[in-house]
Coordinates of C-alpha atoms in Angstrom, one line a residue:
M818 CA 14.6 -10.0 40.3
S819 CA 13.3 -13.2 38.4
V820 CA 10.4 -13.3 36.4
E821 CA 8.7 -15.2 39.0
E822 CA 9.3 -12.3 41.5
R823 CA 8.2 -9.6 38.8
A824 CA 5.1 -11.9 38.7
G825 CA 3.8 -11.1 42.0
G826 CA 6.0 -12.4 44.4
G827 CA 8.8 -10.8 47.1
G828 CA 7.6 -7.8 48.6
A829 CA 10.1 -5.8 46.7
A830 CA 9.1 -2.9 45.0
M831 CA 7.9 -3.8 41.5
R832 CA 8.6 -2.1 38.0
P833 CA 6.3 -2.1 35.4
A834 CA 6.6 -5.5 33.3
T835 CA 8.2 -5.0 30.0
M836 CA 8.1 -7.0 26.7
A837 CA 11.0 -8.7 27.5
D838 CA 9.6 -10.1 30.7
V839 CA 6.7 -11.4 28.9
A840 CA 8.7 -13.2 26.5
R841 CA 10.6 -14.5 29.1
L842 CA 8.2 -16.0 30.9
A843 CA 6.5 -17.4 27.7
G844 CA 9.7 -18.9 26.6
V845 CA 9.7 -17.1 23.2
S846 CA 11.7 -14.7 21.8
L847 CA 10.9 -10.6 21.6
S848 CA 10.1 -10.2 18.3
T849 CA 7.8 -12.9 18.9
V850 CA 5.6 -11.0 21.4
S851 CA 5.8 -8.0 19.3
R852 CA 4.8 -9.9 16.3
M853 CA 2.0 -10.9 18.2
L854 CA 1.0 -7.8 19.6
S855 CA 1.5 -5.8 16.7
G856 CA -0.1 -8.4 14.2
G857 CA 3.1 -7.8 11.6
S858 CA 3.1 -11.4 10.9
P859 CA 1.5 -14.9 12.1
V860 CA 2.2 -16.3 15.6
S861 CA 1.2 -20.0 16.1
P862 CA -1.8 -20.4 18.4
K863 CA -0.1 -22.4 20.8
R864 CA 2.7 -19.4 21.2
Q865 CA -0.3 -16.8 21.3
E866 CA -1.7 -18.9 24.3
R867 CA 1.8 -18.8 26.0
I868 CA 2.3 -15.1 25.6
Q869 CA -1.4 -14.5 26.6
Q870 CA -0.7 -16.0 29.9
A871 CA 2.2 -14.2 30.6
I872 CA 0.6 -10.6 30.1
D873 CA -2.0 -11.8 32.3
R874 CA 0.3 -12.8 35.2
L875 CA 2.4 -10.0 34.6
G876 CA -0.4 -7.3 34.6
Y877 CA 2.1 -6.3 31.2
R878 CA 1.0 -2.6 29.8
P879 CA 2.1 -2.1 26.4
S880 CA 3.8 1.5 27.1
A881 CA 6.3 -0.4 29.0
A882 CA 7.2 -2.5 26.3
A883 CA 7.8 0.4 23.9
R884 CA 9.5 2.0 26.6
A885 CA 12.2 -1.0 26.8
L886 CA 12.3 -1.4 23.2
A887 CA 13.4 2.1 22.8
S888 CA 16.1 1.8 25.6
G889 CA 14.3 4.1 27.3
Q890 CA 14.6 6.9 24.6
S891 CA 11.4 7.0 23.2
N892 CA 8.1 5.5 22.5
V893 CA 7.3 8.1 19.4
I894 CA 7.3 6.3 15.8
A895 CA 7.2 9.2 12.9
V896 CA 5.1 8.6 9.6
L897 CA 6.6 10.2 6.7
A898 CA 4.0 10.3 3.7
G899 CA 3.7 12.1 0.6
D900 CA -0.2 12.8 1.3
T901 CA -2.7 11.8 4.2
T902 CA -5.8 12.2 2.3
I903 CA -5.5 9.8 -0.6
Y904 CA -7.1 6.3 0.7
G905 CA -4.6 3.9 0.2
Y906 CA -2.0 6.6 2.3
A907 CA -5.0 7.2 4.8
T908 CA -5.7 3.3 5.1
T909 CA -2.0 2.6 5.7
I910 CA -1.3 5.3 8.3
R911 CA -4.4 3.9 10.3
G912 CA -2.8 0.3 10.3
V913 CA 0.3 1.5 11.3
E914 CA -1.5 3.4 14.1
E915 CA -3.5 0.4 15.4
A916 CA -0.1 -1.2 15.9
A917 CA 1.6 1.3 17.2
R918 CA -0.7 1.6 19.9
A919 CA -0.8 -1.8 20.5
L920 CA 3.2 -2.1 21.3
G921 CA 2.5 1.1 23.3
Y922 CA 3.9 3.8 20.7
S923 CA 2.5 7.0 19.8
V924 CA 2.6 8.4 16.4
M925 CA 3.0 11.6 14.6
I926 CA 2.7 12.1 11.3
V927 CA 5.1 14.2 8.5
V928 CA 3.7 15.2 5.1
I929 CA 6.4 15.4 2.5
E930 CA 5.1 18.5 0.7
S931 CA 7.1 17.5 -2.9
A932 CA 10.1 15.6 -3.9
E933 CA 12.4 18.9 -4.0
D934 CA 15.3 18.4 -1.3
A935 CA 14.1 21.5 0.5
A936 CA 10.9 20.0 1.3
V937 CA 12.0 16.4 1.9
D938 CA 14.7 18.4 4.3
A939 CA 11.9 19.9 6.2
A940 CA 10.0 17.0 6.4
I941 CA 12.8 14.9 7.9
A942 CA 13.9 17.8 10.2
T943 CA 10.4 18.2 11.6
A944 CA 10.2 14.4 12.5
M945 CA 14.0 14.1 13.9
S946 CA 13.0 17.5 16.1
Q947 CA 11.4 14.6 18.4
Q948 CA 13.3 11.8 20.1
L949 CA 12.3 9.2 17.4
A950 CA 12.1 5.3 18.2
G951 CA 11.8 5.0 14.5
I952 CA 10.4 5.8 11.1
V953 CA 8.0 4.6 8.9
L954 CA 8.3 5.8 5.3
L955 CA 5.6 5.4 3.0
K956 CA 7.4 5.0 -0.1
F957 CA 4.3 5.3 -2.5
D958 CA 5.3 8.6 -4.4
P959 CA 8.4 10.5 -5.7
P960 CA 8.3 12.3 -2.5
G961 CA 8.6 9.2 -0.5
V962 CA 11.3 7.6 -2.5
A963 CA 13.5 11.2 -2.2
A964 CA 12.8 10.8 1.7
M965 CA 14.2 7.3 1.7
H966 CA 17.7 8.3 0.2
R967 CA 18.0 11.4 2.4
L968 CA 16.9 9.8 5.8
P969 CA 19.9 9.7 8.3
A970 CA 22.0 6.8 9.0
G971 CA 21.2 4.6 12.4
V972 CA 17.6 5.5 12.4
P973 CA 15.3 2.8 12.8
M974 CA 13.3 2.7 10.0
V975 CA 10.7 0.5 7.8
A976 CA 9.4 1.4 4.4
L977 CA 6.1 0.6 3.1
S978 CA 5.6 0.0 -1.1
G979 CA 4.6 -2.2 -3.8
V980 CA 8.5 -2.1 -5.2
R981 CA 11.1 -4.0 -3.6
E982 CA 14.3 -1.8 -2.4
K983 CA 17.8 -4.1 -1.8
G984 CA 18.9 -3.5 1.5
L985 CA 16.2 -2.0 3.1
P986 CA 13.4 -3.4 5.8
Q987 CA 10.2 -3.2 4.0
A988 CA 6.4 -4.3 3.9
L989 CA 5.5 -4.8 0.4
I990 CA 2.2 -5.6 -1.8
D991 CA 2.5 -7.3 -5.0
E992 CA 1.6 -4.5 -7.0
A993 CA 3.1 -6.6 -10.2
K994 CA 1.1 -9.8 -10.0
A995 CA -2.1 -7.5 -9.5
G996 CA -1.5 -5.7 -12.4
E997 CA -0.8 -8.4 -14.4
E998 CA -3.6 -10.8 -13.3
L999 CA -6.0 -7.4 -13.8
T1000 CA -5.0 -7.3 -17.6
R1001 CA -4.9 -10.7 -18.2
H1002 CA -8.5 -10.6 -17.0
L1003 CA -9.6 -8.0 -19.7
L1004 CA -7.3 -9.9 -22.3
D1005 CA -9.4 -12.8 -21.7
L1006 CA -12.4 -11.6 -22.4
G1007 CA -11.4 -10.9 -25.2
H1008 CA -10.1 -7.4 -25.8
R1009 CA -7.4 -7.1 -28.2
T1010 CA -5.6 -4.4 -25.7
V1011 CA -5.9 -2.5 -22.7
H1012 CA -5.1 1.4 -22.2
H1013 CA -3.8 2.1 -18.4
V1014 CA -4.4 5.0 -16.8
R1015 CA -1.3 5.8 -14.5
V1016 CA -1.2 7.4 -11.3
P1017 CA 2.2 9.5 -10.7
P1018 CA 4.8 6.6 -10.3
S1019 CA 7.3 7.0 -7.3
R1020 CA 9.8 6.2 -10.1
K1021 CA 10.0 5.5 -14.0
E1022 CA 7.4 2.5 -13.5
D1023 CA 5.6 1.3 -10.4
G1024 CA 4.3 -2.4 -9.9
R1025 CA 0.7 -2.4 -11.6
T1026 CA 2.2 -0.3 -14.8
T1027 CA 5.0 -3.2 -14.9
G1028 CA 2.3 -5.6 -14.6
W1029 CA 0.0 -4.4 -17.0
R1030 CA 3.1 -4.2 -19.7
R1031 CA 4.0 -7.7 -18.6
A1032 CA 0.6 -9.4 -19.7
L1033 CA 0.4 -7.5 -22.7
K1034 CA 4.0 -8.7 -24.2
K1035 CA 3.1 -11.9 -23.0
A1036 CA -0.2 -12.2 -25.1
G1037 CA 1.6 -10.5 -27.9
A1038 CA -0.9 -7.4 -27.7
T1039 CA -0.3 -4.2 -28.6
V1040 CA 1.2 -1.8 -25.9
P1041 CA -0.4 1.1 -26.0
P1042 CA 0.8 4.5 -24.5
V1043 CA 0.4 5.1 -21.0
I1044 CA -2.4 7.8 -20.2
D1045 CA -0.6 10.1 -17.1
V1046 CA -3.1 11.8 -15.1
T1047 CA -2.7 13.4 -11.2
W1048 CA -4.4 11.8 -8.2
E1049 CA -7.5 13.9 -8.8
P1050 CA -10.5 11.8 -9.9
Q1051 CA -11.7 14.6 -12.3
T1052 CA -8.7 13.8 -14.0
G1053 CA -10.0 10.8 -14.9
R1054 CA -13.1 11.9 -16.2
T1055 CA -11.6 13.9 -18.4
V1056 CA -9.4 10.9 -19.7
G1057 CA -13.1 9.3 -20.2
R1058 CA -14.3 11.9 -22.4
R1059 CA -11.2 11.7 -24.5
V1060 CA -11.6 7.9 -24.9
A1061 CA -15.3 8.2 -25.7
G1062 CA -14.6 9.3 -29.2
M1063 CA -11.7 6.7 -29.9
P1064 CA -13.1 3.5 -31.1
E1065 CA -10.1 1.3 -30.6
V1066 CA -10.1 1.9 -26.8
T1067 CA -12.4 -0.8 -25.4
A1068 CA -10.9 -1.8 -21.9
V1069 CA -9.1 1.0 -19.7
F1070 CA -6.8 -0.4 -16.2
C1071 CA -6.7 2.6 -14.3
G1072 CA -4.1 2.9 -11.4
N1073 CA -6.8 3.5 -8.6
D1074 CA -10.4 3.2 -8.0
E1075 CA -11.2 7.0 -7.9
L1076 CA -9.7 7.5 -11.5
A1077 CA -11.5 4.5 -12.7
M1078 CA -14.5 6.0 -11.1
G1079 CA -13.9 9.3 -13.0
V1080 CA -13.2 7.5 -16.2
I1081 CA -16.8 6.0 -15.7
R1082 CA -18.5 9.3 -15.6
G1083 CA -16.5 10.9 -18.3
L1084 CA -17.9 8.2 -20.4
A1085 CA -21.1 8.5 -19.0
D1086 CA -21.3 12.4 -20.0
E1087 CA -20.4 11.4 -23.6
G1088 CA -23.3 8.6 -23.9
L1089 CA -21.3 5.7 -23.3
K1090 CA -22.1 2.8 -20.8
V1091 CA -19.6 0.3 -19.0
P1092 CA -18.9 -2.1 -19.4
D1093 CA -21.2 -2.2 -22.5
D1094 CA -19.6 0.0 -24.5
V1095 CA -15.8 0.1 -22.5
S1096 CA -14.5 -1.9 -19.7
V1097 CA -12.8 -0.1 -16.8
V1098 CA -10.9 -1.6 -14.0
G1099 CA -9.3 0.1 -10.9
F1100 CA -6.7 -0.8 -8.2
D1101 CA -7.0 -0.9 -4.2
D1102 CA -11.0 -1.9 -4.0
H1103 CA -11.8 1.5 -2.6
P1104 CA -14.9 1.3 -0.2
L1105 CA -16.8 3.0 -2.8
A1106 CA -15.8 0.4 -5.5
D1107 CA -18.7 -2.3 -4.5
V1108 CA -21.4 0.4 -4.6
W1109 CA -20.4 2.3 -7.3
M1110 CA -22.4 1.8 -10.6
P1111 CA -21.5 -0.6 -12.5
A1112 CA -19.2 -2.3 -9.0
L1113 CA -15.6 -1.8 -10.0
T1114 CA -13.6 -4.9 -10.9
T1115 CA -10.2 -4.1 -8.9
A1116 CA -7.5 -5.5 -7.4
R1117 CA -8.0 -5.6 -3.1
Q1118 CA -5.0 -3.8 -1.6
D1119 CA -4.9 -4.4 2.0
F1120 CA -3.4 -1.1 3.4
S1121 CA -4.3 -1.6 6.6
S1122 CA -2.5 -4.9 7.0
L1123 CA 0.5 -2.9 5.3
G1124 CA 0.6 -0.5 8.3
R1125 CA 0.4 -3.2 10.7
R1126 CA 3.1 -5.4 9.3
G1127 CA 5.3 -2.4 8.7
V1128 CA 5.1 -1.7 12.6
G1129 CA 5.8 -5.5 13.3
I1130 CA 9.2 -5.0 10.9
L1131 CA 10.0 -2.1 12.7
A1132 CA 9.7 -3.3 16.2
R1133 CA 12.2 -6.1 15.5
V1134 CA 14.8 -3.7 14.1
I1135 CA 14.4 -1.4 17.3
A1136 CA 15.1 -4.2 19.5
G1137 CA 18.1 -5.0 17.2
E1138 CA 16.6 -8.1 15.4
P1139 CA 16.9 -8.9 12.0
P1140 CA 14.3 -7.6 10.4
E1141 CA 12.2 -10.6 8.5
K1142 CA 12.8 -11.1 4.8
A1143 CA 10.6 -8.8 2.6
V1144 CA 7.5 -10.7 1.1
H1145 CA 5.2 -9.5 -0.8
E1146 CA 1.5 -10.0 0.0
A1147 CA -0.9 -10.6 -2.3
A1148 CA -3.6 -8.2 -4.2
P1149 CA -6.2 -10.5 -5.5
V1150 CA -8.5 -9.5 -7.9
I1151 CA -11.9 -8.9 -7.4
V1152 CA -14.1 -9.3 -10.6
R1153 CA -17.5 -7.0 -10.5
E1154 CA -20.0 -5.3 -12.9
S1155 CA -17.2 -2.9 -14.6
S1156 CA -15.4 -5.5 -16.7
G1157 CA -17.1 -7.5 -19.8
P1158 CA -16.4 -8.6 -23.2
P1159 CA -15.5 -6.1 -26.0
S1160 CA -18.5 -4.2 -27.9
A1161 CA -19.1 -5.4 -31.2
D1162 CA -19.2 -1.3 -32.2
R1163 CA -15.8 -0.7 -31.0
G1164 CA -12.2 -2.2 -31.1
I1165 CA -11.5 -1.6 -34.9
A1166 CA -8.3 0.0 -34.3
T1167 CA -6.3 1.1 -37.1
E1168 CA -2.5 1.4 -37.3
A1169 CA -2.7 5.5 -37.5
A1170 CA -5.4 5.6 -34.6
M1171 CA -2.9 3.4 -32.3
E1172 CA -0.2 6.3 -33.1
D1173 CA -2.4 8.9 -32.4
A1174 CA -3.5 7.1 -28.9
D1175 CA -1.1 10.1 -27.1
R1176 CA -3.9 12.4 -27.9
I1177 CA -5.7 11.3 -24.8
H1178 CA -3.2 12.1 -22.1
A1179 CA -4.4 14.4 -19.6

């Protein structure tokens, strides 16, 4: 049956329209149609108009496209994630679900409880118990990295993260550049150095920490010991209380906004104000960042876009097409009220005090 017959001619029993039908009628590639529907990457207005006209003419429904892309086997995408409660994880998964739904896929979510082999294998086994079209892996933490190395070969997949992996389909956010720009912002305000409260890294060092370190080295500033905490904002509060008693600390860069909020609360517990006494910046641009007091200076990560881009890339892999070259999406710095010049009453750091900085580790 020709595309024209499929579009409404002929009297023959008609099958549901597929994404391939839309691509042929619009005169574009299958991947171009999937990118438009998933929002994975830009499609020119002219092509969008042709695709939409083809969709309208064929009466196309996305679920048929999913069945075609998955060779009739499945319309299920599995999301593997180390957590589903943290803002960045949850918002990324929402973006995945939105884009997957636009293509007619169903989404199942599997939590990887830890980076231990048994936990990773159990999560993968749960996902593989379904007949999958593909896998979206949130490579934000050690469980995600561990799963990346243990996924069975031949399963279409895409990884989402802030650190590039060689030879792997992936959607990325440029954490390193954002971390460097946030640190540079604080140095430009006059701070001699910037202390870093680090979220649990996926590997030895994640992008935001790499950017923080790079900015300090470029400026010839002292690189203090990293302050490791958990994902719990309360650990940030503990750090804030300890930092309050260390006059050499004038600026703190936190690995996410929730931890920054915790640090600010801990400083307030000890009678210090932000940014009058200590500047505190976060990372992510959490929905509460703008209404927190003071409003947080942060880097805006578009997690929802990350999820949508990932599904667009996965659709290409499922269709047997080469994935797009991995490109980092920017995480722009948003300057608000929590960063300012150093206080005249703080910042008098001695060599001994800097060497003793590890006592603020949580």
